[in-house]
mmCIF file of C-alpha atoms in Angstrom:
data_model
loop_
_atom_site.group_PDB
_atom_site.id
_atom_site.type_symbol
_atom_site.label_atom_id
_atom_site.label_comp_id
_atom_site.label_asym_id
_atom_site.label_seq_id
_atom_site.Cartn_x
_atom_site.Cartn_y
_atom_site.Cartn_z
ATOM 1 C CA MET A 1 -9.794 4.415 -8.948
ATOM 2 C CA ASP A 2 -12.480 1.354 -7.684
ATOM 3 C CA PRO A 3 -14.369 2.379 -4.969
ATOM 4 C CA ALA A 4 -13.013 0.346 -1.570
ATOM 5 C CA PRO A 5 -15.293 -2.530 0.091
ATOM 6 C CA SER A 6 -17.327 -1.314 3.255
ATOM 7 C CA SER A 7 -15.520 -3.094 5.786
ATOM 8 C CA SER A 8 -13.820 -1.738 8.954
ATOM 9 C CA LEU A 9 -12.338 -4.177 10.930
ATOM 10 C CA HIS A 10 -11.915 -7.707 10.591
ATOM 11 C CA LEU A 11 -9.489 -10.877 10.756
ATOM 12 C CA THR A 12 -8.791 -11.654 7.152
ATOM 13 C CA SER A 13 -8.381 -15.213 6.046
ATOM 14 C CA ALA A 14 -6.646 -16.583 2.601
ATOM 15 C CA THR A 15 -8.845 -16.971 -0.236
ATOM 16 C CA ALA A 16 -8.780 -19.343 -3.147
ATOM 17 C CA SER A 17 -9.649 -16.715 -5.890
ATOM 18 C CA GLY A 18 -5.890 -16.744 -6.917
ATOM 19 C CA ARG A 19 -2.671 -18.056 -6.708
ATOM 20 C CA PRO A 20 1.010 -16.795 -4.920
ATOM 21 C CA GLY A 21 3.257 -14.908 -7.580
ATOM 22 C CA SER A 22 5.809 -16.923 -8.978
ATOM 23 C CA ASP A 23 9.204 -16.765 -7.238
ATOM 24 C CA GLN A 24 10.616 -15.163 -10.764
ATOM 25 C CA ASP A 25 8.067 -12.475 -9.635
ATOM 26 C CA GLN A 26 9.963 -11.420 -6.084
ATOM 27 C CA PRO A 27 13.685 -10.628 -6.684
ATOM 28 C CA GLN A 28 16.123 -11.122 -4.299
ATOM 29 C CA THR A 29 16.410 -7.708 -2.791
ATOM 30 C CA ASP A 30 12.331 -8.682 -1.385
ATOM 31 C CA THR A 31 13.392 -11.884 0.014
ATOM 32 C CA ILE A 32 16.156 -10.271 1.945
ATOM 33 C CA ARG A 33 14.230 -7.394 3.904
ATOM 34 C CA ARG A 34 11.260 -10.246 4.593
ATOM 35 C CA ALA A 35 13.771 -12.773 6.113
ATOM 36 C CA ASP A 36 15.108 -9.006 8.065
ATOM 37 C CA SER A 37 11.845 -8.755 9.869
ATOM 38 C CA ALA A 38 10.923 -11.770 11.791
ATOM 39 C CA GLY A 39 9.368 -11.187 14.704
ATOM 40 C CA GLY A 40 7.670 -8.108 16.425
ATOM 41 C CA ARG A 41 4.880 -5.994 14.936
ATOM 42 C CA ALA A 42 4.130 -4.829 11.799
ATOM 43 C CA LEU A 43 2.176 -1.724 10.717
ATOM 44 C CA VAL A 44 1.318 -1.703 6.876
ATOM 45 C CA LEU A 45 0.104 1.392 5.372
ATOM 46 C CA GLY A 46 -1.350 0.789 1.890
ATOM 47 C CA GLY A 47 -1.402 3.611 -1.260
ATOM 48 C CA GLY A 48 -4.788 5.264 -1.683
ATOM 49 C CA GLY A 49 -3.951 8.587 -3.690
ATOM 50 C CA SER A 50 -4.178 12.314 -1.392
ATOM 51 C CA VAL A 51 -7.568 11.293 0.261
ATOM 52 C CA GLY A 52 -6.090 7.679 0.745
ATOM 53 C CA HIS A 53 -3.066 9.444 2.781
ATOM 54 C CA ALA A 54 -5.215 11.572 4.876
ATOM 55 C CA TRP A 55 -7.313 8.600 6.111
ATOM 56 C CA LEU A 56 -4.461 7.143 7.096
ATOM 57 C CA ILE A 57 -3.001 9.703 9.148
ATOM 58 C CA GLY A 58 -6.768 10.207 10.519
ATOM 59 C CA VAL A 59 -7.178 6.101 11.651
ATOM 60 C CA ILE A 60 -3.468 6.074 13.054
ATOM 61 C CA ALA A 61 -4.428 9.710 14.852
ATOM 62 C CA GLY A 62 -7.785 8.110 16.069
ATOM 63 C CA LEU A 63 -6.339 4.923 17.228
ATOM 64 C CA SER A 64 -3.610 7.127 19.165
ATOM 65 C CA ASP A 65 -6.227 8.513 21.096
ATOM 66 C CA GLN A 66 -7.549 5.521 22.501
ATOM 67 C CA GLY A 67 -4.147 4.883 23.613
ATOM 68 C CA VAL A 68 -3.552 2.292 20.815
ATOM 69 C CA ASP A 69 -0.002 3.385 19.118
ATOM 70 C CA VAL A 70 0.662 1.910 16.392
ATOM 71 C CA THR A 71 3.473 4.095 15.699
ATOM 72 C CA GLU A 72 5.528 2.136 17.800
ATOM 73 C CA ALA A 73 5.735 -0.525 15.057
ATOM 74 C CA ASP A 74 8.734 -2.981 14.769
ATOM 75 C CA LEU A 75 8.663 -2.905 11.088
ATOM 76 C CA ILE A 76 6.493 -0.621 9.208
ATOM 77 C CA ILE A 77 5.823 -0.716 5.235
ATOM 78 C CA GLY A 78 4.787 1.941 3.535
ATOM 79 C CA THR A 79 3.599 2.216 -0.237
ATOM 80 C CA SER A 80 2.932 5.007 -2.551
ATOM 81 C CA ALA A 81 0.885 7.398 -0.517
ATOM 82 C CA GLY A 82 1.237 5.051 2.328
ATOM 83 C CA SER A 83 5.242 5.728 1.941
ATOM 84 C CA THR A 84 4.494 9.415 2.782
ATOM 85 C CA ALA A 85 2.732 8.241 5.673
ATOM 86 C CA ALA A 86 4.979 5.782 6.766
ATOM 87 C CA ALA A 87 7.935 8.303 6.879
ATOM 88 C CA GLN A 88 5.742 10.774 8.811
ATOM 89 C CA ILE A 89 4.721 8.875 11.358
ATOM 90 C CA SER A 90 8.344 8.069 12.363
ATOM 91 C CA SER A 91 9.150 11.795 12.734
ATOM 92 C CA ALA A 92 5.736 13.619 14.086
ATOM 93 C CA ALA A 93 2.902 12.839 16.535
ATOM 94 C CA PRO A 94 -0.143 11.540 14.185
ATOM 95 C CA ALA A 95 -2.469 14.361 16.380
ATOM 96 C CA ASP A 96 0.500 16.855 14.857
ATOM 97 C CA LEU A 97 -0.098 15.210 11.323
ATOM 98 C CA LEU A 98 -3.932 15.032 11.440
ATOM 99 C CA ALA A 99 -4.198 19.222 12.458
ATOM 100 C CA GLN A 100 -1.992 19.702 9.521
ATOM 101 C CA ILE A 101 -4.568 18.324 6.897
ATOM 102 C CA LEU A 102 -7.436 19.811 8.709
ATOM 103 C CA ALA A 103 -5.904 23.268 8.901
ATOM 104 C CA ALA A 104 -5.221 23.461 4.922
ATOM 105 C CA SER A 105 -6.780 26.201 3.187
ATOM 106 C CA PRO A 106 -9.005 25.614 0.454
ATOM 107 C CA GLN A 107 -6.041 27.584 -1.689
ATOM 108 C CA GLN A 108 -3.542 24.598 -0.918
ATOM 109 C CA ARG A 109 -6.491 22.019 -1.140
ATOM 110 C CA ALA A 110 -6.772 23.138 -5.311
ATOM 111 C CA VAL A 111 -3.618 22.380 -6.527
ATOM 112 C CA ALA A 112 -3.180 19.277 -8.182
ATOM 113 C CA VAL A 113 -1.137 16.747 -6.489
ATOM 114 C CA SER A 114 0.540 13.084 -6.984
ATOM 115 C CA SER A 115 -0.229 10.243 -4.804
ATOM 116 C CA GLY A 116 2.032 11.468 -1.573
ATOM 117 C CA GLY A 117 -0.208 14.512 -1.536
ATOM 118 C CA GLY A 118 2.595 16.887 -3.266
ATOM 119 C CA ARG A 119 2.450 19.376 -5.634
ATOM 120 C CA ILE A 120 3.385 18.405 -9.281
ATOM 121 C CA PRO A 121 2.135 18.913 -12.969
ATOM 122 C CA THR A 122 0.168 15.716 -13.340
ATOM 123 C CA GLU A 123 -2.194 14.003 -16.423
ATOM 124 C CA PRO A 124 -5.956 13.842 -15.243
ATOM 125 C CA ALA A 125 -6.693 10.768 -13.024
ATOM 126 C CA THR A 126 -9.216 9.769 -15.385
ATOM 127 C CA ASP A 127 -6.764 9.728 -18.142
ATOM 128 C CA HIS A 128 -4.093 7.945 -15.931
ATOM 129 C CA MET A 129 -6.468 4.968 -14.919
ATOM 130 C CA ARG A 130 -7.947 4.691 -18.703
ATOM 131 C CA ARG A 131 -3.909 4.831 -19.788
ATOM 132 C CA THR A 132 -2.510 2.211 -16.734
ATOM 133 C CA GLY A 133 -5.795 0.002 -17.667
ATOM 134 C CA GLU A 134 -4.953 -0.303 -21.194
ATOM 135 C CA ILE A 135 -1.721 -1.195 -20.133
ATOM 136 C CA ILE A 136 -3.119 -4.196 -17.284
ATOM 137 C CA ALA A 137 -5.862 -5.881 -20.096
ATOM 138 C CA VAL A 138 -2.873 -6.377 -22.980
ATOM 139 C CA ALA A 139 -0.232 -7.891 -19.678
ATOM 140 C CA LYS A 140 0.257 -11.504 -19.768
ATOM 141 C CA ASP A 141 1.358 -11.300 -16.071
ATOM 142 C CA ALA A 142 2.526 -9.144 -13.010
ATOM 143 C CA ALA A 143 6.121 -8.843 -14.161
ATOM 144 C CA ASP A 144 4.994 -8.396 -18.170
ATOM 145 C CA MET A 145 2.396 -5.572 -16.323
ATOM 146 C CA ARG A 146 5.267 -3.998 -14.599
ATOM 147 C CA ARG A 147 7.381 -3.899 -17.711
ATOM 148 C CA ARG A 148 5.156 -2.663 -19.446
ATOM 149 C CA LEU A 149 3.895 -0.030 -16.952
ATOM 150 C CA GLY A 150 7.706 1.515 -16.508
ATOM 151 C CA THR A 151 8.403 1.573 -20.197
ATOM 152 C CA ALA A 152 5.064 3.808 -20.899
ATOM 153 C CA ALA A 153 6.121 6.007 -17.835
ATOM 154 C CA LEU A 154 9.411 6.779 -19.108
ATOM 155 C CA GLN A 155 7.713 6.904 -23.019
ATOM 156 C CA ILE A 156 5.213 9.914 -21.733
ATOM 157 C CA GLY A 157 8.112 11.876 -20.299
ATOM 158 C CA GLU A 158 9.267 10.923 -16.640
ATOM 159 C CA ALA A 159 10.289 13.167 -14.155
ATOM 160 C CA SER A 160 13.756 12.478 -13.649
ATOM 161 C CA VAL A 161 15.885 15.522 -14.819
ATOM 162 C CA GLY A 162 15.692 19.556 -14.468
ATOM 163 C CA PRO A 163 12.618 21.090 -12.902
ATOM 164 C CA ARG A 164 10.145 18.708 -12.862
ATOM 165 C CA ARG A 165 12.408 15.783 -11.373
ATOM 166 C CA GLU A 166 13.751 18.750 -8.517
ATOM 167 C CA LEU A 167 10.398 20.091 -7.603
ATOM 168 C CA TRP A 168 8.806 16.969 -7.409
ATOM 169 C CA ARG A 169 11.719 15.666 -4.840
ATOM 170 C CA ALA A 170 11.127 19.026 -2.793
ATOM 171 C CA THR A 171 7.531 19.239 -2.813
ATOM 172 C CA VAL A 172 7.834 15.527 -1.244
ATOM 173 C CA ALA A 173 10.979 16.434 1.375
ATOM 174 C CA ALA A 174 8.730 19.435 2.523
ATOM 175 C CA ARG A 175 5.900 16.854 3.723
ATOM 176 C CA LEU A 176 8.315 15.145 5.744
ATOM 177 C CA PRO A 177 8.772 16.080 9.039
ATOM 178 C CA VAL A 178 12.708 14.635 9.282
ATOM 179 C CA GLN A 179 15.223 14.064 6.191
ATOM 180 C CA ARG A 180 16.335 11.401 7.702
ATOM 181 C CA TRP A 181 15.866 7.550 7.750
ATOM 182 C CA PRO A 182 14.382 6.755 11.249
ATOM 183 C CA ASP A 183 15.991 3.893 13.945
ATOM 184 C CA ARG A 184 13.262 1.562 12.949
ATOM 185 C CA ARG A 185 12.300 -0.461 10.118
ATOM 186 C CA VAL A 186 10.863 1.156 7.473
ATOM 187 C CA LEU A 187 10.288 -0.058 3.876
ATOM 188 C CA ILE A 188 9.300 1.611 1.098
ATOM 189 C CA PRO A 189 8.913 -0.865 -2.381
ATOM 190 C CA ALA A 190 8.993 0.484 -5.641
ATOM 191 C CA VAL A 191 9.292 -0.487 -9.230
ATOM 192 C CA ASP A 192 12.443 0.072 -11.482
ATOM 193 C CA ALA A 193 10.729 1.607 -14.754
ATOM 194 C CA ASP A 194 13.667 1.013 -17.121
ATOM 195 C CA THR A 195 13.678 -3.477 -16.261
ATOM 196 C CA GLY A 196 10.322 -3.274 -14.168
ATOM 197 C CA GLU A 197 11.869 -5.642 -11.622
ATOM 198 C CA PRO A 198 10.608 -4.872 -8.256
ATOM 199 C CA VAL A 199 12.332 -2.687 -5.516
ATOM 200 C CA VAL A 200 12.189 -2.066 -1.277
ATOM 201 C CA PHE A 201 14.213 1.038 0.469
ATOM 202 C CA ASP A 202 15.111 1.264 3.586
ATOM 203 C CA ARG A 203 17.851 2.729 5.208
ATOM 204 C CA ASN A 204 20.524 0.316 4.190
ATOM 205 C CA SER A 205 20.015 1.371 0.501
ATOM 206 C CA GLY A 206 22.064 4.269 0.134
ATOM 207 C CA VAL A 207 18.951 6.165 -1.209
ATOM 208 C CA ASP A 208 17.577 8.976 1.081
ATOM 209 C CA LEU A 209 14.316 9.004 2.430
ATOM 210 C CA ALA A 210 12.445 11.669 0.221
ATOM 211 C CA ASP A 211 14.383 10.056 -2.928
ATOM 212 C CA ALA A 212 11.938 6.996 -1.501
ATOM 213 C CA VAL A 213 9.369 8.008 -1.230
ATOM 214 C CA ALA A 214 9.173 10.158 -4.442
ATOM 215 C CA ALA A 215 10.195 7.091 -5.989
ATOM 216 C CA SER A 216 7.471 4.883 -4.471
ATOM 217 C CA CYS A 217 4.985 7.879 -4.959
ATOM 218 C CA ALA A 218 5.695 8.158 -8.733
ATOM 219 C CA SER A 219 2.235 7.417 -10.527
ATOM 220 C CA GLY A 220 2.146 8.267 -14.246
ATOM 221 C CA PHE A 221 6.138 9.661 -14.631
ATOM 222 C CA ALA A 222 9.520 7.925 -13.896
ATOM 223 C CA TYR A 223 11.349 9.732 -10.712
ATOM 224 C CA ARG A 224 15.150 9.437 -11.140
ATOM 225 C CA ILE A 225 17.620 7.974 -8.139
ATOM 226 C CA GLY A 226 21.062 8.331 -9.709
ATOM 227 C CA GLU A 227 21.220 6.191 -12.857
ATOM 228 C CA ASN A 228 17.691 4.368 -11.969
ATOM 229 C CA ARG A 229 14.339 5.502 -12.667
ATOM 230 C CA TYR A 230 11.131 4.210 -10.768
ATOM 231 C CA ILE A 231 7.417 3.990 -10.473
ATOM 232 C CA ASP A 232 4.673 3.785 -8.205
ATOM 233 C CA GLY A 233 5.375 0.844 -5.484
ATOM 234 C CA GLY A 234 1.604 -0.056 -5.987
ATOM 235 C CA TYR A 235 2.465 -2.242 -8.791
ATOM 236 C CA ARG A 236 5.305 -3.896 -7.358
ATOM 237 C CA ARG A 237 1.773 -6.173 -5.371
ATOM 238 C CA SER A 238 -0.266 -4.602 -4.557
ATOM 239 C CA SER A 239 -1.061 -1.001 -2.713
ATOM 240 C CA GLU A 240 -0.535 -2.839 0.315
ATOM 241 C CA ASN A 241 2.677 -5.407 -0.402
ATOM 242 C CA ALA A 242 1.734 -6.872 3.074
ATOM 243 C CA ASP A 243 3.800 -10.224 2.166
ATOM 244 C CA LEU A 244 6.739 -7.870 3.348
ATOM 245 C CA ALA A 245 5.678 -8.328 6.975
ATOM 246 C CA ALA A 246 6.600 -11.920 6.493
ATOM 247 C CA GLY A 247 8.029 -13.370 10.232
ATOM 248 C CA CYS A 248 6.508 -10.814 12.013
ATOM 249 C CA GLU A 249 4.124 -12.079 14.891
ATOM 250 C CA ARG A 250 1.505 -9.576 14.522
ATOM 251 C CA VAL A 251 0.716 -7.935 11.143
ATOM 252 C CA LEU A 252 -1.526 -4.372 11.289
ATOM 253 C CA VAL A 253 -2.857 -3.641 7.784
ATOM 254 C CA LEU A 254 -4.092 -0.137 6.698
ATOM 255 C CA SER A 255 -5.962 -0.222 3.756
ATOM 256 C CA PRO A 256 -7.642 3.256 1.871
ATOM 257 C CA LEU A 257 -8.411 1.206 -1.521
ATOM 258 C CA GLY A 258 -10.005 -1.825 1.114
ATOM 259 C CA GLY A 259 -8.020 -4.312 -0.841
ATOM 260 C CA ARG A 260 -9.445 -3.603 -4.238
ATOM 261 C CA ILE A 261 -6.445 -4.324 -7.056
ATOM 262 C CA ARG A 262 -7.214 -4.076 -10.785
ATOM 263 C CA VAL A 263 -5.467 -6.611 -12.365
ATOM 264 C CA PRO A 264 -6.910 -10.571 -12.803
ATOM 265 C CA LEU A 265 -7.707 -12.416 -9.303
ATOM 266 C CA ASP A 266 -5.482 -15.184 -10.410
ATOM 267 C CA TRP A 267 -2.420 -13.155 -10.313
ATOM 268 C CA GLY A 268 -2.565 -13.980 -7.040
ATOM 269 C CA MET A 269 -1.637 -10.167 -6.198
ATOM 270 C CA HIS A 270 -4.545 -9.132 -4.043
ATOM 271 C CA LEU A 271 -4.605 -8.445 -0.207
ATOM 272 C CA ALA A 272 -6.288 -11.652 0.925
ATOM 273 C CA VAL A 273 -4.060 -13.608 -0.341
ATOM 274 C CA GLN A 274 -0.551 -11.872 1.163
ATOM 275 C CA VAL A 275 -2.909 -11.972 3.902
ATOM 276 C CA GLY A 276 -3.084 -15.626 3.873
ATOM 277 C CA GLU A 277 -0.205 -16.373 3.098
ATOM 278 C CA LEU A 278 1.236 -14.152 6.341
ATOM 279 C CA GLN A 279 -1.080 -16.025 8.269
ATOM 280 C CA ALA A 280 0.177 -19.692 6.674
ATOM 281 C CA GLY A 281 3.492 -18.486 8.044
ATOM 282 C CA GLY A 282 1.778 -17.827 11.987
ATOM 283 C CA SER A 283 1.062 -13.975 11.443
ATOM 284 C CA ARG A 284 -1.478 -12.576 13.229
ATOM 285 C CA VAL A 285 -3.238 -10.267 11.327
ATOM 286 C CA GLU A 286 -5.526 -7.620 11.359
ATOM 287 C CA THR A 287 -7.185 -5.011 8.641
ATOM 288 C CA ILE A 288 -8.823 -1.924 8.813
ATOM 289 C CA MET A 289 -10.485 -0.832 5.693
ATOM 290 C CA PRO A 290 -12.942 2.681 5.393
ATOM 291 C CA ASP A 291 -16.408 2.393 6.652
ATOM 292 C CA SER A 292 -19.682 3.283 4.985
ATOM 293 C CA TYR A 293 -18.887 6.736 6.675
ATOM 294 C CA SER A 294 -15.424 6.806 5.443
ATOM 295 C CA LEU A 295 -16.188 6.123 2.024
ATOM 296 C CA SER A 296 -18.567 8.111 1.632
ATOM 297 C CA ALA A 297 -16.280 11.090 2.616
ATOM 298 C CA PHE A 298 -13.680 9.813 0.342
ATOM 299 C CA GLY A 299 -15.740 10.672 -2.833
ATOM 300 C CA ASP A 300 -14.852 9.843 -6.775
ATOM 301 C CA ASN A 301 -11.452 10.968 -6.869
ATOM 302 C CA MET A 302 -8.791 10.023 -4.934
ATOM 303 C CA MET A 303 -6.932 12.883 -5.930
ATOM 304 C CA ASP A 304 -9.270 15.711 -5.111
ATOM 305 C CA LEU A 305 -7.427 17.712 -2.240
ATOM 306 C CA SER A 306 -11.104 18.923 -0.975
ATOM 307 C CA ALA A 307 -11.791 15.975 0.034
ATOM 308 C CA ARG A 308 -8.760 15.301 2.365
ATOM 309 C CA PRO A 309 -10.581 16.882 5.732
ATOM 310 C CA PRO A 310 -13.210 14.951 5.468
ATOM 311 C CA ALA A 311 -11.556 12.142 4.977
ATOM 312 C CA ALA A 312 -9.172 12.463 7.594
ATOM 313 C CA ARG A 313 -11.971 12.904 10.332
ATOM 314 C CA ALA A 314 -13.666 10.009 9.010
ATOM 315 C CA GLY A 315 -10.294 7.870 9.640
ATOM 316 C CA PHE A 316 -9.678 9.680 13.431
ATOM 317 C CA ASP A 317 -13.774 8.860 14.466
ATOM 318 C CA GLN A 318 -13.265 5.383 12.496
ATOM 319 C CA GLY A 319 -9.369 4.660 14.316
ATOM 320 C CA ARG A 320 -11.194 5.623 17.801
ATOM 321 C CA ALA A 321 -14.405 3.625 17.446
ATOM 322 C CA LEU A 322 -11.604 0.317 16.581
ATOM 323 C CA ALA A 323 -9.056 0.875 19.408
ATOM 324 C CA GLY A 324 -11.070 -1.179 21.742
ATOM 325 C CA GLN A 325 -10.982 -4.062 19.184
ATOM 326 C CA LEU A 326 -7.702 -3.704 18.788
ATOM 327 C CA THR A 327 -6.327 -3.139 22.432
ATOM 328 C CA GLU A 328 -5.619 -7.190 22.779
ATOM 329 C CA PHE A 329 -3.991 -7.666 19.107
ATOM 330 C CA TRP A 330 -1.874 -4.526 19.446
ATOM 331 C CA CYS A 331 -0.793 -3.625 22.836
#
């Protein structure tokens, strides 16, 4: 997985390195979700594997420790591993979630996991990155990439029926302190594996919270909900999908991957373009990306469970250090 650049907190501005995605890449369901999010504060939690999830919880706990409670956001957007974090912080104290990560035994940390931190047999991370990289390289645009990735996920064996699907759902559900959608607005992106169309789940979607998170974290396989199958929400637009916060007055983005993407810049999918769009719409935006200490704690494999405790500790320290700079913006 591409390493994130070393940056701690900054006000991101739009760049000229890419263009916004075309209207056909944004289905009507996305438009509705964005229109509903007008006003208030939004918290955006990006994907980043098991290690990125631990860092997210650490940062949020560190901010909270210094009096900046970002869990009070009016809107929370969680993608892939960020969807797990979004569901967790909506019903549990960040300090408790952090303690659980730090208390995990070496045996628990030795089991292979998918992007939300849950246990399920998956292909090696290097093989997955190689395979998806080859698909991205031949895709014409974002829509074509999503269709190709969905087709590939179905061809290599979907986690849609039988024990594998149920194991994945049970694993995800066990990580959620509460099994119901929170009262506050939470958006969880995914991609329809059969059509390649972006999808955004919320409490009005008629989908259980555990299923929405399982779909958003479905990296390398397709997860079935009813008659539909879904793949990782990070393929919707980016690992952050910050554009879903359009209309919010203040937007805080936590990006374990540092805004990095693997698609061509001229597709306009990277975080800087999304931040520029938000700012053009009147939003104030702050981003938190891993600092050098956090990057060192991550190591080379974002799926390495042994790196979760150090990543969480690094995130906690980073959150505590940044709280003073965020007080006026958030509080």
